[in-house]
């Protein structure tokens, strides 16, 4: 690019959150530039690698409004039920369990399991077709913010001028550091293991959240793949030393460790795809905004995966920020003004703090091995299963409903221009 490009919003980071924000704004007619230091992954579908996202109903509505959902290369697997149980590896799950059925809340599933590779393909298919959206990847961005706007200088020599810059570069956000925004961090001294397994029996769209002494173990229903008709994703939280030892096992031994934690409800299990792991920490930025700057997704917050809501929390940022920016643009106002940024932070920061606190509390409660605490939580799980109103509250929160930015999360407020 040889000339200066003027846009309303420049987004630094083209991961799922940054790219979805770009597509959402462009779908409403807002001019956008998105910059990423890495090239976008190739358009063709890569090999199955076991990574997947649990997309809540509210996030599905956002992706649909942004023109992304209908570009997924295959229909995602719906989550029709959730079973919550307490146990120990190798033991049968407690009979005092909690069962959620999507029919108790409405006609829509709780969510959908979308392979990471499929979401990337859909994003890459949408971005070039979105009017008024300019993608620069790979490109390094040097950002200068001032009271009247921001300038993004690209490594290729181009310049982008914007009213608002959005940091979507992840937990180590350079934009957050440059703005002098501190972040509180908590190390859980644990690791998350992510992958997939094939199993003998069909899952019928039911997910399992098994609370174990060293952290939760989740089995999440996925579509089958060639050679494996019954497939589920796993998210296995374990103390760091145990996790590293498990990752070093051969497939047979690794599968036995998974089976000991998942139980026998799906028959014999076989690990498929790659094994992925990452250290578990929580992070929260002291502010989500600065002059001409907004933070979204992991640049603003990171939570424990116990509720499977990390990406969905980022999509809630997208909805709230897009709603504020679109309203400003449609009213002829400055989308990067202090008033717009204050509105975004007022909507998102309290909701993120609640989710951060809730996931931390759940991690502490369900990792306790004290017999009285184990009995109390099992009785609590059983009690919730018998209280329809409380059960419905938890179910709607799992679907991403009941929070802020309801307009965009419901698919309202966006004039799609596909």
GROMACS .gro file of C-alpha atoms in nm:
model
  418
    1UNK     CA    1   0.000   0.000   0.000
    2UNK     CA    2   0.155   0.328  -0.113
    3UNK     CA    3  -0.111   0.574  -0.002
    4UNK     CA    4  -0.263   0.659   0.332
    5UNK     CA    5  -0.581   0.470   0.415
    6UNK     CA    6  -0.847   0.637   0.631
    7UNK     CA    7  -1.076   0.409   0.831
    8UNK     CA    8  -1.298   0.435   1.135
    9UNK     CA    9  -1.137   0.142   1.319
   10UNK     CA   10  -0.796  -0.028   1.295
   11UNK     CA   11  -0.775  -0.371   1.462
   12UNK     CA   12  -0.436  -0.513   1.557
   13UNK     CA   13  -0.465  -0.890   1.564
   14UNK     CA   14  -0.657  -1.118   1.325
   15UNK     CA   15  -0.727  -1.410   1.556
   16UNK     CA   16  -1.086  -1.529   1.606
   17UNK     CA   17  -1.181  -1.227   1.820
   18UNK     CA   18  -1.009  -0.958   1.612
   19UNK     CA   19  -1.125  -1.104   1.280
   20UNK     CA   20  -1.482  -1.142   1.404
   21UNK     CA   21  -1.485  -0.780   1.522
   22UNK     CA   22  -1.360  -0.670   1.179
   23UNK     CA   23  -1.629  -0.871   1.000
   24UNK     CA   24  -1.901  -0.750   1.240
   25UNK     CA   25  -1.816  -0.385   1.187
   26UNK     CA   26  -1.781  -0.426   0.812
   27UNK     CA   27  -2.120  -0.601   0.797
   28UNK     CA   28  -2.270  -0.282   0.940
   29UNK     CA   29  -2.091  -0.056   0.692
   30UNK     CA   30  -1.808   0.064   0.918
   31UNK     CA   31  -1.469   0.104   0.745
   32UNK     CA   32  -1.209  -0.123   0.905
   33UNK     CA   33  -0.845  -0.223   0.870
   34UNK     CA   34  -0.712  -0.537   1.040
   35UNK     CA   35  -0.339  -0.598   1.079
   36UNK     CA   36  -0.163  -0.915   1.193
   37UNK     CA   37   0.207  -0.991   1.223
   38UNK     CA   38   0.154  -1.343   1.088
   39UNK     CA   39   0.006  -1.444   0.754
   40UNK     CA   40  -0.348  -1.570   0.772
   41UNK     CA   41  -0.356  -1.951   0.768
   42UNK     CA   42  -0.422  -2.103   0.425
   43UNK     CA   43  -0.776  -2.115   0.290
   44UNK     CA   44  -0.779  -2.490   0.232
   45UNK     CA   45  -0.894  -2.713   0.519
   46UNK     CA   46  -0.586  -2.856   0.696
   47UNK     CA   47  -0.566  -3.197   0.857
   48UNK     CA   48  -0.774  -3.271   1.167
   49UNK     CA   49  -0.573  -3.170   1.474
   50UNK     CA   50  -0.823  -3.207   1.760
   51UNK     CA   51  -0.863  -2.840   1.849
   52UNK     CA   52  -1.217  -2.707   1.876
   53UNK     CA   53  -1.418  -2.425   2.029
   54UNK     CA   54  -1.741  -2.449   2.229
   55UNK     CA   55  -1.946  -2.171   2.070
   56UNK     CA   56  -2.234  -2.051   2.290
   57UNK     CA   57  -2.572  -1.961   2.141
   58UNK     CA   58  -2.504  -1.589   2.184
   59UNK     CA   59  -2.171  -1.623   2.001
   60UNK     CA   60  -2.336  -1.819   1.721
   61UNK     CA   61  -2.581  -1.533   1.670
   62UNK     CA   62  -2.293  -1.286   1.651
   63UNK     CA   63  -2.103  -1.499   1.398
   64UNK     CA   64  -2.420  -1.535   1.193
   65UNK     CA   65  -2.482  -1.160   1.189
   66UNK     CA   66  -2.121  -1.101   1.082
   67UNK     CA   67  -2.158  -1.337   0.783
   68UNK     CA   68  -1.918  -1.597   0.927
   69UNK     CA   69  -2.140  -1.881   1.047
   70UNK     CA   70  -2.278  -1.973   0.706
   71UNK     CA   71  -1.922  -1.995   0.568
   72UNK     CA   72  -1.820  -2.278   0.801
   73UNK     CA   73  -1.709  -2.570   0.579
   74UNK     CA   74  -1.936  -2.815   0.764
   75UNK     CA   75  -2.233  -2.802   0.999
   76UNK     CA   76  -2.105  -2.778   1.359
   77UNK     CA   77  -2.199  -3.040   1.617
   78UNK     CA   78  -2.474  -2.914   1.852
   79UNK     CA   79  -2.445  -2.947   2.230
   80UNK     CA   80  -2.790  -3.075   2.328
   81UNK     CA   81  -2.717  -3.168   2.688
   82UNK     CA   82  -2.461  -3.119   2.963
   83UNK     CA   83  -2.391  -3.359   3.249
   84UNK     CA   84  -2.202  -3.226   3.552
   85UNK     CA   85  -2.053  -3.476   3.798
   86UNK     CA   86  -1.797  -3.497   4.076
   87UNK     CA   87  -1.550  -3.780   4.106
   88UNK     CA   88  -1.195  -3.913   4.116
   89UNK     CA   89  -0.986  -4.070   3.840
   90UNK     CA   90  -1.075  -4.438   3.805
   91UNK     CA   91  -1.389  -4.408   4.016
   92UNK     CA   92  -1.746  -4.403   3.894
   93UNK     CA   93  -1.898  -4.055   3.884
   94UNK     CA   94  -2.112  -3.958   4.182
   95UNK     CA   95  -2.482  -4.049   4.138
   96UNK     CA   96  -2.554  -3.699   4.270
   97UNK     CA   97  -2.508  -3.532   3.933
   98UNK     CA   98  -2.663  -3.243   3.742
   99UNK     CA   99  -2.819  -3.281   3.398
  100UNK     CA  100  -2.901  -2.995   3.162
  101UNK     CA  101  -3.125  -3.054   2.861
  102UNK     CA  102  -3.151  -2.781   2.599
  103UNK     CA  103  -3.525  -2.853   2.566
  104UNK     CA  104  -3.572  -2.724   2.922
  105UNK     CA  105  -3.456  -2.378   2.807
  106UNK     CA  106  -3.578  -2.354   2.448
  107UNK     CA  107  -3.548  -2.499   2.102
  108UNK     CA  108  -3.187  -2.391   2.042
  109UNK     CA  109  -2.889  -2.604   2.154
  110UNK     CA  110  -2.670  -2.484   2.440
  111UNK     CA  111  -2.397  -2.428   2.187
  112UNK     CA  112  -2.200  -2.589   1.907
  113UNK     CA  113  -1.858  -2.750   1.881
  114UNK     CA  114  -1.667  -2.587   1.597
  115UNK     CA  115  -1.325  -2.712   1.493
  116UNK     CA  116  -1.059  -2.441   1.514
  117UNK     CA  117  -0.957  -2.509   1.154
  118UNK     CA  118  -1.320  -2.469   1.038
  119UNK     CA  119  -1.363  -2.132   1.209
  120UNK     CA  120  -1.038  -2.008   1.052
  121UNK     CA  121  -1.156  -2.115   0.707
  122UNK     CA  122  -1.486  -1.931   0.759
  123UNK     CA  123  -1.311  -1.615   0.878
  124UNK     CA  124  -1.070  -1.622   0.585
  125UNK     CA  125  -1.362  -1.669   0.346
  126UNK     CA  126  -1.551  -1.376   0.494
  127UNK     CA  127  -1.281  -1.112   0.537
  128UNK     CA  128  -1.195  -1.056   0.167
  129UNK     CA  129  -1.564  -1.024   0.077
  130UNK     CA  130  -1.659  -0.776   0.349
  131UNK     CA  131  -1.708  -0.426   0.202
  132UNK     CA  132  -1.484  -0.156   0.346
  133UNK     CA  133  -1.256  -0.409   0.519
  134UNK     CA  134  -0.882  -0.405   0.446
  135UNK     CA  135  -0.654  -0.687   0.565
  136UNK     CA  136  -0.277  -0.649   0.605
  137UNK     CA  137  -0.108  -0.977   0.697
  138UNK     CA  138   0.172  -1.036   0.748
  139UNK     CA  139   0.260  -0.684   0.855
  140UNK     CA  140   0.411  -0.523   1.160
  141UNK     CA  141   0.220  -0.227   1.303
  142UNK     CA  142   0.365   0.075   1.479
  143UNK     CA  143   0.077   0.258   1.648
  144UNK     CA  144   0.077   0.624   1.746
  145UNK     CA  145  -0.225   0.751   1.940
  146UNK     CA  146  -0.321   1.115   1.983
  147UNK     CA  147  -0.629   1.305   2.105
  148UNK     CA  148  -0.760   1.350   1.752
  149UNK     CA  149  -0.699   0.995   1.622
  150UNK     CA  150  -0.444   0.722   1.567
  151UNK     CA  151  -0.184   0.646   1.302
  152UNK     CA  152  -0.078   0.289   1.222
  153UNK     CA  153   0.247   0.264   1.029
  154UNK     CA  154   0.288  -0.068   0.851
  155UNK     CA  155   0.615  -0.248   0.793
  156UNK     CA  156   0.548  -0.246   0.419
  157UNK     CA  157   0.555   0.134   0.414
  158UNK     CA  158   0.182   0.205   0.422
  159UNK     CA  159  -0.005   0.420   0.672
  160UNK     CA  160  -0.352   0.367   0.818
  161UNK     CA  161  -0.530   0.653   0.992
  162UNK     CA  162  -0.811   0.555   1.228
  163UNK     CA  163  -1.045   0.708   1.482
  164UNK     CA  164  -1.007   0.402   1.707
  165UNK     CA  165  -0.742   0.133   1.749
  166UNK     CA  166  -0.836  -0.207   1.895
  167UNK     CA  167  -0.586  -0.434   2.066
  168UNK     CA  168  -0.671  -0.797   1.988
  169UNK     CA  169  -0.319  -0.942   2.006
  170UNK     CA  170  -0.365  -1.178   2.302
  171UNK     CA  171  -0.258  -1.185   2.665
  172UNK     CA  172   0.081  -1.023   2.604
  173UNK     CA  173  -0.076  -0.734   2.413
  174UNK     CA  174   0.192  -0.481   2.310
  175UNK     CA  175  -0.076  -0.214   2.279
  176UNK     CA  176  -0.184  -0.271   2.639
  177UNK     CA  177   0.175  -0.241   2.760
  178UNK     CA  178   0.241   0.068   2.549
  179UNK     CA  179  -0.069   0.233   2.698
  180UNK     CA  180   0.066   0.168   3.049
  181UNK     CA  181  -0.234  -0.048   3.147
  182UNK     CA  182  -0.134  -0.291   3.425
  183UNK     CA  183  -0.273  -0.643   3.440
  184UNK     CA  184  -0.328  -0.864   3.745
  185UNK     CA  185  -0.227  -1.229   3.699
  186UNK     CA  186  -0.291  -1.552   3.886
  187UNK     CA  187  -0.097  -1.874   3.821
  188UNK     CA  188  -0.296  -2.192   3.886
  189UNK     CA  189   0.020  -2.406   3.869
  190UNK     CA  190  -0.170  -2.635   3.633
  191UNK     CA  191  -0.183  -2.714   3.264
  192UNK     CA  192  -0.468  -2.756   3.022
  193UNK     CA  193  -0.447  -3.051   2.782
  194UNK     CA  194  -0.659  -3.020   2.470
  195UNK     CA  195  -0.721  -3.280   2.204
  196UNK     CA  196  -0.976  -3.529   2.072
  197UNK     CA  197  -1.071  -3.892   2.120
  198UNK     CA  198  -1.264  -4.146   1.920
  199UNK     CA  199  -1.502  -4.366   2.123
  200UNK     CA  200  -1.716  -4.675   2.073
  201UNK     CA  201  -2.059  -4.535   2.161
  202UNK     CA  202  -2.231  -4.223   2.021
  203UNK     CA  203  -2.238  -3.915   2.242
  204UNK     CA  204  -2.588  -3.803   2.131
  205UNK     CA  205  -2.476  -3.441   2.158
  206UNK     CA  206  -2.421  -3.460   2.534
  207UNK     CA  207  -2.119  -3.298   2.701
  208UNK     CA  208  -1.963  -3.407   3.030
  209UNK     CA  209  -1.803  -3.181   3.289
  210UNK     CA  210  -1.630  -3.407   3.540
  211UNK     CA  211  -1.483  -3.234   3.844
  212UNK     CA  212  -1.168  -3.409   3.963
  213UNK     CA  213  -0.923  -3.336   4.248
  214UNK     CA  214  -0.665  -3.164   4.028
  215UNK     CA  215  -0.912  -2.982   3.803
  216UNK     CA  216  -1.205  -3.038   3.570
  217UNK     CA  217  -1.216  -3.279   3.279
  218UNK     CA  218  -1.456  -3.199   2.994
  219UNK     CA  219  -1.574  -3.423   2.711
  220UNK     CA  220  -1.741  -3.221   2.435
  221UNK     CA  221  -1.933  -3.376   2.143
  222UNK     CA  222  -1.792  -3.333   1.794
  223UNK     CA  223  -1.879  -3.451   1.446
  224UNK     CA  224  -1.720  -3.774   1.333
  225UNK     CA  225  -1.433  -3.782   1.087
  226UNK     CA  226  -1.338  -4.044   0.824
  227UNK     CA  227  -1.257  -4.367   1.004
  228UNK     CA  228  -1.398  -4.242   1.337
  229UNK     CA  229  -1.777  -4.193   1.347
  230UNK     CA  230  -1.786  -4.108   1.718
  231UNK     CA  231  -1.556  -3.823   1.822
  232UNK     CA  232  -1.534  -3.588   2.120
  233UNK     CA  233  -1.301  -3.309   2.218
  234UNK     CA  234  -1.139  -3.319   2.560
  235UNK     CA  235  -1.023  -3.037   2.785
  236UNK     CA  236  -0.823  -3.190   3.068
  237UNK     CA  237  -0.698  -2.973   3.354
  238UNK     CA  238  -0.417  -3.124   3.560
  239UNK     CA  239  -0.133  -3.025   3.790
  240UNK     CA  240   0.172  -2.932   3.585
  241UNK     CA  241   0.392  -3.230   3.679
  242UNK     CA  242   0.115  -3.483   3.615
  243UNK     CA  243   0.018  -3.314   3.287
  244UNK     CA  244   0.374  -3.324   3.157
  245UNK     CA  245   0.403  -3.691   3.245
  246UNK     CA  246   0.072  -3.765   3.066
  247UNK     CA  247   0.181  -3.579   2.754
  248UNK     CA  248   0.494  -3.796   2.736
  249UNK     CA  249   0.298  -4.124   2.737
  250UNK     CA  250   0.245  -4.339   2.429
  251UNK     CA  251  -0.103  -4.339   2.275
  252UNK     CA  252  -0.222  -4.652   2.456
  253UNK     CA  253  -0.119  -4.531   2.801
  254UNK     CA  254  -0.241  -4.179   2.726
  255UNK     CA  255  -0.580  -4.322   2.624
  256UNK     CA  256  -0.603  -4.518   2.951
  257UNK     CA  257  -0.544  -4.199   3.150
  258UNK     CA  258  -0.820  -4.024   2.955
  259UNK     CA  259  -1.059  -4.317   3.006
  260UNK     CA  260  -0.990  -4.317   3.381
  261UNK     CA  261  -1.104  -3.954   3.398
  262UNK     CA  262  -1.388  -3.963   3.148
  263UNK     CA  263  -1.550  -4.286   3.267
  264UNK     CA  264  -1.694  -4.567   3.059
  265UNK     CA  265  -2.019  -4.411   2.936
  266UNK     CA  266  -1.885  -4.390   2.579
  267UNK     CA  267  -1.700  -4.722   2.575
  268UNK     CA  268  -1.334  -4.760   2.484
  269UNK     CA  269  -1.153  -4.440   2.383
  270UNK     CA  270  -0.867  -4.383   2.138
  271UNK     CA  271  -0.671  -4.055   2.122
  272UNK     CA  272  -0.673  -3.898   1.774
  273UNK     CA  273  -0.515  -3.583   1.635
  274UNK     CA  274  -0.243  -3.391   1.814
  275UNK     CA  275  -0.199  -3.320   2.184
  276UNK     CA  276  -0.201  -2.954   2.280
  277UNK     CA  277  -0.114  -2.805   2.617
  278UNK     CA  278  -0.083  -2.464   2.779
  279UNK     CA  279  -0.020  -2.327   3.131
  280UNK     CA  280  -0.333  -2.216   3.317
  281UNK     CA  281  -0.338  -1.860   3.441
  282UNK     CA  282  -0.598  -1.591   3.495
  283UNK     CA  283  -0.539  -1.232   3.385
  284UNK     CA  284  -0.737  -0.912   3.403
  285UNK     CA  285  -0.644  -0.568   3.273
  286UNK     CA  286  -0.694  -0.274   3.508
  287UNK     CA  287  -0.869  -0.089   3.225
  288UNK     CA  288  -1.008  -0.194   2.889
  289UNK     CA  289  -0.956   0.144   2.729
  290UNK     CA  290  -0.710   0.429   2.689
  291UNK     CA  291  -0.695   0.728   2.457
  292UNK     CA  292  -0.821   0.607   2.117
  293UNK     CA  293  -0.770   0.244   2.230
  294UNK     CA  294  -0.996  -0.046   2.324
  295UNK     CA  295  -0.884  -0.394   2.434
  296UNK     CA  296  -1.080  -0.707   2.343
  297UNK     CA  297  -1.050  -1.078   2.411
  298UNK     CA  298  -0.735  -1.209   2.575
  299UNK     CA  299  -0.575  -0.865   2.559
  300UNK     CA  300  -0.829  -0.759   2.825
  301UNK     CA  301  -0.889  -1.077   3.024
  302UNK     CA  302  -0.808  -1.445   3.056
  303UNK     CA  303  -1.000  -1.696   3.266
  304UNK     CA  304  -0.973  -2.055   3.384
  305UNK     CA  305  -1.122  -2.297   3.126
  306UNK     CA  306  -1.347  -2.462   3.388
  307UNK     CA  307  -1.659  -2.314   3.225
  308UNK     CA  308  -1.536  -2.325   2.864
  309UNK     CA  309  -1.622  -1.958   2.817
  310UNK     CA  310  -1.288  -1.797   2.723
  311UNK     CA  311  -1.358  -1.737   2.353
  312UNK     CA  312  -1.724  -1.663   2.420
  313UNK     CA  313  -1.617  -1.392   2.663
  314UNK     CA  314  -1.409  -1.239   2.383
  315UNK     CA  315  -1.708  -1.253   2.150
  316UNK     CA  316  -1.910  -1.064   2.410
  317UNK     CA  317  -1.642  -0.793   2.391
  318UNK     CA  318  -1.687  -0.790   2.014
  319UNK     CA  319  -2.063  -0.747   2.047
  320UNK     CA  320  -2.041  -0.465   2.299
  321UNK     CA  321  -1.767  -0.271   2.120
  322UNK     CA  322  -1.928  -0.316   1.779
  323UNK     CA  323  -2.262  -0.197   1.913
  324UNK     CA  324  -2.105   0.118   2.059
  325UNK     CA  325  -1.903   0.193   1.744
  326UNK     CA  326  -2.192   0.129   1.504
  327UNK     CA  327  -2.423   0.357   1.703
  328UNK     CA  328  -2.161   0.631   1.697
  329UNK     CA  329  -2.094   0.600   1.324
  330UNK     CA  330  -2.464   0.593   1.239
  331UNK     CA  331  -2.517   0.905   1.447
  332UNK     CA  332  -2.228   1.086   1.279
  333UNK     CA  333  -2.023   1.080   1.599
  334UNK     CA  334  -1.659   0.994   1.665
  335UNK     CA  335  -1.631   0.614   1.717
  336UNK     CA  336  -1.307   0.657   1.910
  337UNK     CA  337  -1.431   0.924   2.149
  338UNK     CA  338  -1.401   0.898   2.524
  339UNK     CA  339  -1.780   0.860   2.551
  340UNK     CA  340  -1.787   0.556   2.320
  341UNK     CA  341  -1.495   0.394   2.502
  342UNK     CA  342  -1.655   0.461   2.842
  343UNK     CA  343  -1.973   0.292   2.727
  344UNK     CA  344  -1.782  -0.014   2.610
  345UNK     CA  345  -1.590  -0.047   2.936
  346UNK     CA  346  -1.903   0.004   3.146
  347UNK     CA  347  -2.072  -0.287   2.969
  348UNK     CA  348  -1.784  -0.532   2.953
  349UNK     CA  349  -1.563  -0.491   3.257
  350UNK     CA  350  -1.824  -0.586   3.522
  351UNK     CA  351  -1.938  -0.890   3.320
  352UNK     CA  352  -1.580  -1.009   3.273
  353UNK     CA  353  -1.504  -0.962   3.644
  354UNK     CA  354  -1.807  -1.172   3.736
  355UNK     CA  355  -1.694  -1.449   3.501
  356UNK     CA  356  -1.335  -1.428   3.629
  357UNK     CA  357  -1.453  -1.451   3.989
  358UNK     CA  358  -1.699  -1.731   3.916
  359UNK     CA  359  -1.445  -1.949   3.736
  360UNK     CA  360  -1.187  -1.890   4.011
  361UNK     CA  361  -1.440  -1.982   4.280
  362UNK     CA  362  -1.543  -2.298   4.093
  363UNK     CA  363  -1.179  -2.400   4.050
  364UNK     CA  364  -1.112  -2.360   4.421
  365UNK     CA  365  -1.435  -2.532   4.528
  366UNK     CA  366  -1.406  -2.834   4.299
  367UNK     CA  367  -1.033  -2.888   4.344
  368UNK     CA  368  -1.069  -2.938   4.719
  369UNK     CA  369  -1.018  -3.298   4.830
  370UNK     CA  370  -1.148  -3.251   5.185
  371UNK     CA  371  -1.429  -3.506   5.247
  372UNK     CA  372  -1.674  -3.249   5.394
  373UNK     CA  373  -1.623  -3.018   5.096
  374UNK     CA  374  -1.665  -3.306   4.848
  375UNK     CA  375  -1.991  -3.407   5.017
  376UNK     CA  376  -2.118  -3.049   5.024
  377UNK     CA  377  -2.050  -2.988   4.655
  378UNK     CA  378  -2.210  -3.320   4.556
  379UNK     CA  379  -2.520  -3.231   4.755
  380UNK     CA  380  -2.512  -2.885   4.598
  381UNK     CA  381  -2.499  -3.031   4.246
  382UNK     CA  382  -2.792  -3.258   4.326
  383UNK     CA  383  -2.989  -2.968   4.478
  384UNK     CA  384  -2.948  -2.752   4.166
  385UNK     CA  385  -3.077  -3.044   3.957
  386UNK     CA  386  -3.401  -3.023   4.157
  387UNK     CA  387  -3.448  -2.644   4.144
  388UNK     CA  388  -3.583  -2.558   3.796
  389UNK     CA  389  -3.541  -2.180   3.821
  390UNK     CA  390  -3.181  -2.197   3.940
  391UNK     CA  391  -3.107  -2.468   3.686
  392UNK     CA  392  -3.251  -2.252   3.408
  393UNK     CA  393  -3.037  -1.957   3.525
  394UNK     CA  394  -2.717  -2.161   3.496
  395UNK     CA  395  -2.827  -2.299   3.159
  396UNK     CA  396  -2.895  -1.955   3.008
  397UNK     CA  397  -2.559  -1.828   3.134
  398UNK     CA  398  -2.389  -2.126   2.967
  399UNK     CA  399  -2.561  -2.021   2.643
  400UNK     CA  400  -2.416  -1.670   2.682
  401UNK     CA  401  -2.758  -1.513   2.738
  402UNK     CA  402  -2.851  -1.263   3.004
  403UNK     CA  403  -2.542  -1.041   2.979
  404UNK     CA  404  -2.469  -0.707   2.817
  405UNK     CA  405  -2.471  -0.611   2.452
  406UNK     CA  406  -2.796  -0.797   2.402
  407UNK     CA  407  -2.873  -0.621   2.075
  408UNK     CA  408  -2.583  -0.757   1.876
  409UNK     CA  409  -2.576  -1.086   2.058
  410UNK     CA  410  -2.930  -1.135   1.940
  411UNK     CA  411  -2.836  -1.047   1.586
  412UNK     CA  412  -3.001  -0.706   1.604
  413UNK     CA  413  -2.841  -0.377   1.513
  414UNK     CA  414  -2.639  -0.504   1.215
  415UNK     CA  415  -2.745  -0.440   0.858
  416UNK     CA  416  -2.572  -0.730   0.687
  417UNK     CA  417  -2.403  -0.643   0.362
  418UNK     CA  418  -2.282  -0.977   0.231
   0.00000   0.00000   0.00000
